[in-house]
Amino acid sequence: MNKSHGGSQKLCEEKFYPKYDEGIWLRSCEEEILDPIEGKISGIIPLWLKGSLLRNGPGKEAFGSDHFQHLFDQSAILHRFTIESGSVRYQCRFLQTETFCRNSSSKRIIVTEFGTSGANDPCRTIFAKMASVFNLGESSSDNAVVSIYPLGDELFAFGECPAIFSIDPESLKAKERINLNEDFGIVHHTSHPHILPDGTAFNLGTIATAFGPKYCIIRFPEQRTFTDAKIVATLPVQRKLHPSYMHTFGITENFFVLVEQPWVISTCRLAKASWKNSPVVEAMKWFGGRMTKIRLLSRKSGKLHKTFYAEAFAFFHIINSFEEEDHLIIDICCYDNPDILNGLFMDSLRGMQTNPNYSSMFKSKCLRFVLPLKLDTSCKSSGSSKYRKRERTNLVTLHGSSARAWIQENGRIFCIPEELCKIPCDLPRINYEKFSGKPYRYYYALGQDFCDPGKLIKVDVKTKTWITWNEENTFPGEPVFVEAPNPTSEDDGVILSVLLWGSKQENRVGLLILCAKTFKELGRCEFSTPGPVPKCFHGWFALSEK
């Protein structure tokens, strides 16, 4: 008995991922930095690099004695790294959402979040509960904690709730709250809209109708007048009670690309959760036995053009999508299942060092699906010898691709992807302004290997090779590409990434600048802050107009 107990004690003390400091995700900002502070520069900050790297992510993990249970629940905090004349300044401010203000004034968690139940409100009548069931868009949290994107000449903080917030790019103050549920009935939208070169923006949402939920594409004009925004395409959810969870979508020259994964939101469970004041995560389900559908909507007509099928996978981020040689190519960071969601509960993060299976939740694969757009539909009859011969034929004729697609007996086009990179990674970025929706060669991502952490990765999708950057006890964030003036190649520019350090160096944050071609460090700026700096999710680089 004593021997067995001693072995268990040794196991509990062992760290399965000794190079990874989970504390970078457990930090909570204690003091905003409203006035920009100067940092210490090493190396070179290119003089042509002028603008602000704006970041969004979890910032406050508790109100009073109430603690959030999931990383997605923490109150949003905005970060700004201002780059000008070879110097860098840093500041941060909490996003003043209605949820944040309510929690702050009550000194407890009042509003229910994705993975955390809010306090039961004794003033909430049965009629208010019924209203929340049928108006989930307004009754849910407005904690826009995920990303920042430009709409017109303003910057907006996005989450997946219907509320988005315009922010002052210098002070980081929230200026205006826009609720897309009020005018469009949107109850959920992605936190990654697509911004076209002319300033027009598109986003994918889910709307509730009398005939069940529908996916919709909403168009925001360049001028950002929300009264002029409109829904340009809709698609009924095939399984009406289970709309797919969508965090991103694709766009090409002729199509909107919706990847309908079998990771779904049960509308019945969601209504029950709203009635019981339970977290949204309880409404999510995984149907691993079902296929993933890749659905193409025509940008011209808004109608469904074609549906393709693949084995079940879960995903958050699409790397890029484009059309080439009568094929539509879509690159995605895929997971075998949505277990990563469980890995982001705060208790799971705290216990990762004693969980040998923790890293398996984050084993992503960057896959390329190649969808043939021109098909011979004359052989759909399953009884014909012509069909049986065609059934064994690879429909992918794209030069240099090892992806496959064929017509199944039921007439469905089934796709098998090719792998782009052997290193698990996510949070992908590309030279977005020039190559979004177009053939491209490079993407940049954050590695997810907990045994060898802290990697930034540059992948060449043409040669399927990659190079990396990493530094011991240093934890970068999402890599953001900024193009150099008068570029001569797709990767002519720099990569910006926010740095944090482990070993209890909570009051230290930095901005890393890499040469995007060589992936070698050009320079960095490090800051000493009055309190802990939390890790962020996504952001945007806003060029200086000066």
PDB file of C-alpha atoms in Angstrom, residues 26-226:
ATOM      1  CA  LEU A  26      -3.997  31.752 -16.176  1.00  0.00           C
ATOM      2  CA  ARG A  27      -2.961  35.392 -15.833  1.00  0.00           C
ATOM      3  CA  SER A  28      -5.486  38.099 -15.060  1.00  0.00           C
ATOM      4  CA  CYS A  29      -4.903  41.809 -15.663  1.00  0.00           C
ATOM      5  CA  GLU A  30      -4.968  43.725 -12.378  1.00  0.00           C
ATOM      6  CA  GLU A  31      -4.243  47.198 -13.713  1.00  0.00           C
ATOM      7  CA  GLU A  32      -5.021  48.759 -17.087  1.00  0.00           C
ATOM      8  CA  ILE A  33      -2.303  50.775 -18.812  1.00  0.00           C
ATOM      9  CA  LEU A  34      -4.221  53.734 -20.193  1.00  0.00           C
ATOM     10  CA  ASP A  35      -1.219  55.939 -20.951  1.00  0.00           C
ATOM     11  CA  PRO A  36       1.233  54.260 -23.353  1.00  0.00           C
ATOM     12  CA  ILE A  37       4.536  53.166 -21.853  1.00  0.00           C
ATOM     13  CA  GLU A  38       7.939  52.966 -23.545  1.00  0.00           C
ATOM     14  CA  GLY A  39       9.855  49.717 -23.898  1.00  0.00           C
ATOM     15  CA  LYS A  40      13.420  48.551 -24.260  1.00  0.00           C
ATOM     16  CA  ILE A  41      14.437  47.872 -27.841  1.00  0.00           C
ATOM     17  CA  SER A  42      16.988  45.336 -29.004  1.00  0.00           C
ATOM     18  CA  GLY A  43      17.876  44.796 -32.635  1.00  0.00           C
ATOM     19  CA  ILE A  44      16.243  46.918 -35.305  1.00  0.00           C
ATOM     20  CA  ILE A  45      12.652  48.126 -35.700  1.00  0.00           C
ATOM     21  CA  PRO A  46      12.286  48.901 -39.440  1.00  0.00           C
ATOM     22  CA  LEU A  47      11.645  52.620 -39.964  1.00  0.00           C
ATOM     23  CA  TRP A  48       9.045  51.873 -42.647  1.00  0.00           C
ATOM     24  CA  LEU A  49       6.938  49.982 -40.099  1.00  0.00           C
ATOM     25  CA  LYS A  50       4.365  52.516 -38.868  1.00  0.00           C
ATOM     26  CA  GLY A  51       1.049  51.680 -37.268  1.00  0.00           C
ATOM     27  CA  SER A  52      -0.620  49.836 -34.404  1.00  0.00           C
ATOM     28  CA  LEU A  53      -0.833  46.153 -33.683  1.00  0.00           C
ATOM     29  CA  LEU A  54      -4.177  45.812 -31.884  1.00  0.00           C
ATOM     30  CA  ARG A  55      -4.913  42.616 -29.980  1.00  0.00           C
ATOM     31  CA  ASN A  56      -7.965  41.115 -28.267  1.00  0.00           C
ATOM     32  CA  GLY A  57      -8.240  38.303 -25.757  1.00  0.00           C
ATOM     33  CA  PRO A  58      -9.131  37.150 -22.236  1.00  0.00           C
ATOM     34  CA  GLY A  59      -8.109  39.643 -19.562  1.00  0.00           C
ATOM     35  CA  LYS A  60      -9.986  39.207 -16.276  1.00  0.00           C
ATOM     36  CA  GLU A  61     -10.632  35.793 -14.762  1.00  0.00           C
ATOM     37  CA  ALA A  62     -12.680  36.724 -11.707  1.00  0.00           C
ATOM     38  CA  PHE A  63     -15.095  39.218 -10.216  1.00  0.00           C
ATOM     39  CA  GLY A  64     -15.029  39.143  -6.435  1.00  0.00           C
ATOM     40  CA  SER A  65     -14.937  35.524  -5.373  1.00  0.00           C
ATOM     41  CA  ASP A  66     -16.521  34.300  -8.630  1.00  0.00           C
ATOM     42  CA  HIS A  67     -14.112  32.796 -11.160  1.00  0.00           C
ATOM     43  CA  PHE A  68     -14.708  32.042 -14.813  1.00  0.00           C
ATOM     44  CA  GLN A  69     -14.568  28.354 -15.685  1.00  0.00           C
ATOM     45  CA  HIS A  70     -13.463  28.580 -19.333  1.00  0.00           C
ATOM     46  CA  LEU A  71     -10.838  30.600 -21.176  1.00  0.00           C
ATOM     47  CA  PHE A  72     -13.469  31.886 -23.632  1.00  0.00           C
ATOM     48  CA  ASP A  73     -15.417  33.474 -20.746  1.00  0.00           C
ATOM     49  CA  GLN A  74     -12.859  35.883 -19.342  1.00  0.00           C
ATOM     50  CA  SER A  75     -13.566  39.577 -19.841  1.00  0.00           C
ATOM     51  CA  ALA A  76     -12.048  40.979 -23.016  1.00  0.00           C
ATOM     52  CA  ILE A  77      -8.983  43.174 -22.790  1.00  0.00           C
ATOM     53  CA  LEU A  78      -7.548  45.140 -25.721  1.00  0.00           C
ATOM     54  CA  HIS A  79      -3.813  45.628 -26.239  1.00  0.00           C
ATOM     55  CA  ARG A  80      -2.088  48.176 -28.461  1.00  0.00           C
ATOM     56  CA  PHE A  81       1.532  48.206 -29.645  1.00  0.00           C
ATOM     57  CA  THR A  82       2.187  51.513 -31.396  1.00  0.00           C
ATOM     58  CA  ILE A  83       5.158  51.464 -33.783  1.00  0.00           C
ATOM     59  CA  GLU A  84       6.607  54.710 -35.062  1.00  0.00           C
ATOM     60  CA  SER A  85      10.090  56.004 -35.999  1.00  0.00           C
ATOM     61  CA  GLY A  86      11.778  52.836 -34.783  1.00  0.00           C
ATOM     62  CA  SER A  87      10.164  52.910 -31.320  1.00  0.00           C
ATOM     63  CA  VAL A  88       7.294  50.968 -29.735  1.00  0.00           C
ATOM     64  CA  ARG A  89       4.785  51.887 -27.017  1.00  0.00           C
ATOM     65  CA  TYR A  90       2.315  49.627 -25.198  1.00  0.00           C
ATOM     66  CA  GLN A  91      -1.067  50.114 -23.516  1.00  0.00           C
ATOM     67  CA  CYS A  92      -4.098  47.997 -22.568  1.00  0.00           C
ATOM     68  CA  ARG A  93      -7.717  48.576 -21.551  1.00  0.00           C
ATOM     69  CA  PHE A  94     -10.690  46.378 -20.720  1.00  0.00           C
ATOM     70  CA  LEU A  95     -13.485  46.404 -23.287  1.00  0.00           C
ATOM     71  CA  GLN A  96     -16.387  48.136 -21.573  1.00  0.00           C
ATOM     72  CA  THR A  97     -19.168  45.763 -22.581  1.00  0.00           C
ATOM     73  CA  GLU A  98     -22.525  45.699 -20.824  1.00  0.00           C
ATOM     74  CA  THR A  99     -21.553  42.341 -19.360  1.00  0.00           C
ATOM     75  CA  PHE A 100     -18.286  43.716 -17.991  1.00  0.00           C
ATOM     76  CA  CYS A 101     -20.050  46.709 -16.439  1.00  0.00           C
ATOM     77  CA  ARG A 102     -22.720  44.544 -14.807  1.00  0.00           C
ATOM     78  CA  ASN A 103     -20.161  42.147 -13.374  1.00  0.00           C
ATOM     79  CA  SER A 104     -17.972  45.016 -12.182  1.00  0.00           C
ATOM     80  CA  SER A 105     -20.769  46.847 -10.393  1.00  0.00           C
ATOM     81  CA  SER A 106     -22.019  43.636  -8.764  1.00  0.00           C
ATOM     82  CA  LYS A 107     -18.503  42.355  -7.954  1.00  0.00           C
ATOM     83  CA  ARG A 108     -19.564  38.926  -9.091  1.00  0.00           C
ATOM     84  CA  ILE A 109     -20.289  37.072 -12.331  1.00  0.00           C
ATOM     85  CA  ILE A 110     -23.861  38.008 -13.220  1.00  0.00           C
ATOM     86  CA  VAL A 111     -24.084  37.089 -16.898  1.00  0.00           C
ATOM     87  CA  THR A 112     -23.805  33.474 -18.024  1.00  0.00           C
ATOM     88  CA  GLU A 113     -20.948  32.852 -20.454  1.00  0.00           C
ATOM     89  CA  PHE A 114     -19.848  30.087 -22.800  1.00  0.00           C
ATOM     90  CA  GLY A 115     -18.602  27.831 -19.989  1.00  0.00           C
ATOM     91  CA  THR A 116     -19.609  29.663 -16.797  1.00  0.00           C
ATOM     92  CA  SER A 117     -23.011  30.097 -15.178  1.00  0.00           C
ATOM     93  CA  GLY A 118     -23.873  33.552 -13.966  1.00  0.00           C
ATOM     94  CA  ALA A 119     -25.513  34.225 -10.623  1.00  0.00           C
ATOM     95  CA  ASN A 120     -29.248  33.619 -10.510  1.00  0.00           C
ATOM     96  CA  ASP A 121     -31.019  36.961 -10.617  1.00  0.00           C
ATOM     97  CA  PRO A 122     -33.929  36.984  -8.128  1.00  0.00           C
ATOM     98  CA  CYS A 123     -35.490  39.825 -10.112  1.00  0.00           C
ATOM     99  CA  ARG A 124     -35.582  37.751 -13.283  1.00  0.00           C
ATOM    100  CA  THR A 125     -39.238  36.844 -13.699  1.00  0.00           C
ATOM    101  CA  ILE A 126     -40.611  33.812 -15.459  1.00  0.00           C
ATOM    102  CA  PHE A 127     -41.581  36.114 -18.327  1.00  0.00           C
ATOM    103  CA  ALA A 128     -37.986  37.351 -18.600  1.00  0.00           C
ATOM    104  CA  LYS A 129     -36.798  33.749 -18.721  1.00  0.00           C
ATOM    105  CA  MET A 130     -39.244  32.973 -21.522  1.00  0.00           C
ATOM    106  CA  ALA A 131     -38.113  36.068 -23.410  1.00  0.00           C
ATOM    107  CA  SER A 132     -34.478  34.991 -23.147  1.00  0.00           C
ATOM    108  CA  VAL A 133     -35.305  31.600 -24.688  1.00  0.00           C
ATOM    109  CA  PHE A 134     -36.774  33.262 -27.781  1.00  0.00           C
ATOM    110  CA  ASN A 135     -34.295  36.145 -27.924  1.00  0.00           C
ATOM    111  CA  LEU A 136     -30.981  34.458 -27.323  1.00  0.00           C
ATOM    112  CA  GLY A 137     -29.109  37.116 -29.255  1.00  0.00           C
ATOM    113  CA  GLU A 138     -29.871  39.907 -26.811  1.00  0.00           C
ATOM    114  CA  SER A 139     -30.008  37.930 -23.580  1.00  0.00           C
ATOM    115  CA  SER A 140     -26.544  36.383 -24.036  1.00  0.00           C
ATOM    116  CA  SER A 141     -23.244  37.845 -22.941  1.00  0.00           C
ATOM    117  CA  ASP A 142     -21.801  40.593 -25.156  1.00  0.00           C
ATOM    118  CA  ASN A 143     -18.202  39.801 -24.169  1.00  0.00           C
ATOM    119  CA  ALA A 144     -16.521  40.392 -27.563  1.00  0.00           C
ATOM    120  CA  VAL A 145     -13.292  38.651 -26.587  1.00  0.00           C
ATOM    121  CA  VAL A 146     -11.911  37.161 -29.803  1.00  0.00           C
ATOM    122  CA  SER A 147     -10.745  39.514 -32.540  1.00  0.00           C
ATOM    123  CA  ILE A 148     -10.479  43.021 -34.032  1.00  0.00           C
ATOM    124  CA  TYR A 149     -11.419  43.893 -37.624  1.00  0.00           C
ATOM    125  CA  PRO A 150     -11.996  47.066 -39.645  1.00  0.00           C
ATOM    126  CA  LEU A 151     -15.451  47.891 -40.955  1.00  0.00           C
ATOM    127  CA  GLY A 152     -15.241  50.995 -43.100  1.00  0.00           C
ATOM    128  CA  ASP A 153     -12.987  53.520 -41.398  1.00  0.00           C
ATOM    129  CA  GLU A 154     -13.514  52.136 -37.880  1.00  0.00           C
ATOM    130  CA  LEU A 155     -12.149  49.191 -35.911  1.00  0.00           C
ATOM    131  CA  PHE A 156     -14.470  46.742 -34.164  1.00  0.00           C
ATOM    132  CA  ALA A 157     -14.022  44.169 -31.420  1.00  0.00           C
ATOM    133  CA  PHE A 158     -15.701  40.864 -32.325  1.00  0.00           C
ATOM    134  CA  GLY A 159     -16.776  37.801 -30.443  1.00  0.00           C
ATOM    135  CA  GLU A 160     -19.404  35.312 -31.575  1.00  0.00           C
ATOM    136  CA  CYS A 161     -22.291  37.093 -29.895  1.00  0.00           C
ATOM    137  CA  PRO A 162     -24.419  39.478 -32.014  1.00  0.00           C
ATOM    138  CA  ALA A 163     -22.927  42.564 -30.328  1.00  0.00           C
ATOM    139  CA  ILE A 164     -19.821  44.180 -31.800  1.00  0.00           C
ATOM    140  CA  PHE A 165     -18.049  47.270 -30.454  1.00  0.00           C
ATOM    141  CA  SER A 166     -16.390  50.112 -32.320  1.00  0.00           C
ATOM    142  CA  ILE A 167     -13.211  51.116 -30.519  1.00  0.00           C
ATOM    143  CA  ASP A 168     -11.065  54.221 -30.480  1.00  0.00           C
ATOM    144  CA  PRO A 169      -7.767  53.028 -32.012  1.00  0.00           C
ATOM    145  CA  GLU A 170      -5.711  55.352 -29.780  1.00  0.00           C
ATOM    146  CA  SER A 171      -7.401  55.213 -26.371  1.00  0.00           C
ATOM    147  CA  LEU A 172      -8.949  51.724 -26.874  1.00  0.00           C
ATOM    148  CA  LYS A 173     -12.229  53.032 -25.462  1.00  0.00           C
ATOM    149  CA  ALA A 174     -15.427  51.387 -26.655  1.00  0.00           C
ATOM    150  CA  LYS A 175     -17.337  54.018 -28.639  1.00  0.00           C
ATOM    151  CA  GLU A 176     -20.466  52.293 -29.911  1.00  0.00           C
ATOM    152  CA  ARG A 177     -22.268  49.000 -29.367  1.00  0.00           C
ATOM    153  CA  ILE A 178     -23.979  47.508 -32.424  1.00  0.00           C
ATOM    154  CA  ASN A 179     -26.371  44.587 -31.922  1.00  0.00           C
ATOM    155  CA  LEU A 180     -26.826  42.682 -35.179  1.00  0.00           C
ATOM    156  CA  ASN A 181     -29.680  40.710 -33.662  1.00  0.00           C
ATOM    157  CA  GLU A 182     -31.950  43.762 -33.622  1.00  0.00           C
ATOM    158  CA  ASP A 183     -31.878  44.478 -37.351  1.00  0.00           C
ATOM    159  CA  PHE A 184     -31.014  41.108 -38.854  1.00  0.00           C
ATOM    160  CA  GLY A 185     -32.089  38.478 -36.311  1.00  0.00           C
ATOM    161  CA  ILE A 186     -28.536  37.152 -36.055  1.00  0.00           C
ATOM    162  CA  VAL A 187     -28.020  35.013 -32.939  1.00  0.00           C
ATOM    163  CA  HIS A 188     -24.451  33.978 -33.747  1.00  0.00           C
ATOM    164  CA  HIS A 189     -21.772  35.075 -36.192  1.00  0.00           C
ATOM    165  CA  THR A 190     -18.144  34.267 -36.785  1.00  0.00           C
ATOM    166  CA  SER A 191     -15.460  36.402 -35.178  1.00  0.00           C
ATOM    167  CA  HIS A 192     -13.527  36.431 -38.482  1.00  0.00           C
ATOM    168  CA  PRO A 193     -15.287  38.491 -41.174  1.00  0.00           C
ATOM    169  CA  HIS A 194     -13.659  38.844 -44.563  1.00  0.00           C
ATOM    170  CA  ILE A 195     -12.520  42.320 -45.601  1.00  0.00           C
ATOM    171  CA  LEU A 196     -12.220  42.943 -49.350  1.00  0.00           C
ATOM    172  CA  PRO A 197      -9.654  45.341 -50.856  1.00  0.00           C
ATOM    173  CA  ASP A 198     -12.376  47.935 -51.549  1.00  0.00           C
ATOM    174  CA  GLY A 199     -13.426  47.946 -47.880  1.00  0.00           C
ATOM    175  CA  THR A 200     -16.542  45.818 -48.306  1.00  0.00           C
ATOM    176  CA  ALA A 201     -16.882  43.200 -45.567  1.00  0.00           C
ATOM    177  CA  PHE A 202     -18.755  39.897 -45.376  1.00  0.00           C
ATOM    178  CA  ASN A 203     -19.513  37.731 -42.379  1.00  0.00           C
ATOM    179  CA  LEU A 204     -21.256  34.427 -41.782  1.00  0.00           C
ATOM    180  CA  GLY A 205     -24.046  34.295 -39.223  1.00  0.00           C
ATOM    181  CA  THR A 206     -26.925  32.160 -38.036  1.00  0.00           C
ATOM    182  CA  ILE A 207     -30.443  33.571 -37.947  1.00  0.00           C
ATOM    183  CA  ALA A 208     -33.561  32.155 -36.315  1.00  0.00           C
ATOM    184  CA  THR A 209     -36.641  31.903 -38.556  1.00  0.00           C
ATOM    185  CA  ALA A 210     -40.126  30.425 -38.253  1.00  0.00           C
ATOM    186  CA  PHE A 211     -38.896  27.523 -40.401  1.00  0.00           C
ATOM    187  CA  GLY A 212     -35.815  26.842 -38.330  1.00  0.00           C
ATOM    188  CA  PRO A 213     -32.294  28.292 -38.182  1.00  0.00           C
ATOM    189  CA  LYS A 214     -30.531  29.398 -41.348  1.00  0.00           C
ATOM    190  CA  TYR A 215     -26.964  30.313 -42.157  1.00  0.00           C
ATOM    191  CA  CYS A 216     -26.638  33.737 -43.702  1.00  0.00           C
ATOM    192  CA  ILE A 217     -24.001  35.931 -45.315  1.00  0.00           C
ATOM    193  CA  ILE A 218     -24.233  39.569 -44.292  1.00  0.00           C
ATOM    194  CA  ARG A 219     -22.597  42.302 -46.367  1.00  0.00           C
ATOM    195  CA  PHE A 220     -21.246  45.492 -44.779  1.00  0.00           C
ATOM    196  CA  PRO A 221     -20.615  48.304 -47.280  1.00  0.00           C
ATOM    197  CA  GLU A 222     -17.375  50.226 -47.363  1.00  0.00           C
ATOM    198  CA  GLN A 223     -18.975  53.222 -45.630  1.00  0.00           C
ATOM    199  CA  ARG A 224     -19.852  51.093 -42.548  1.00  0.00           C
ATOM    200  CA  THR A 225     -23.433  52.353 -42.494  1.00  0.00           C
ATOM    201  CA  PHE A 226     -25.195  49.529 -40.707  1.00  0.00           C
TER     202      PHE A 226
END
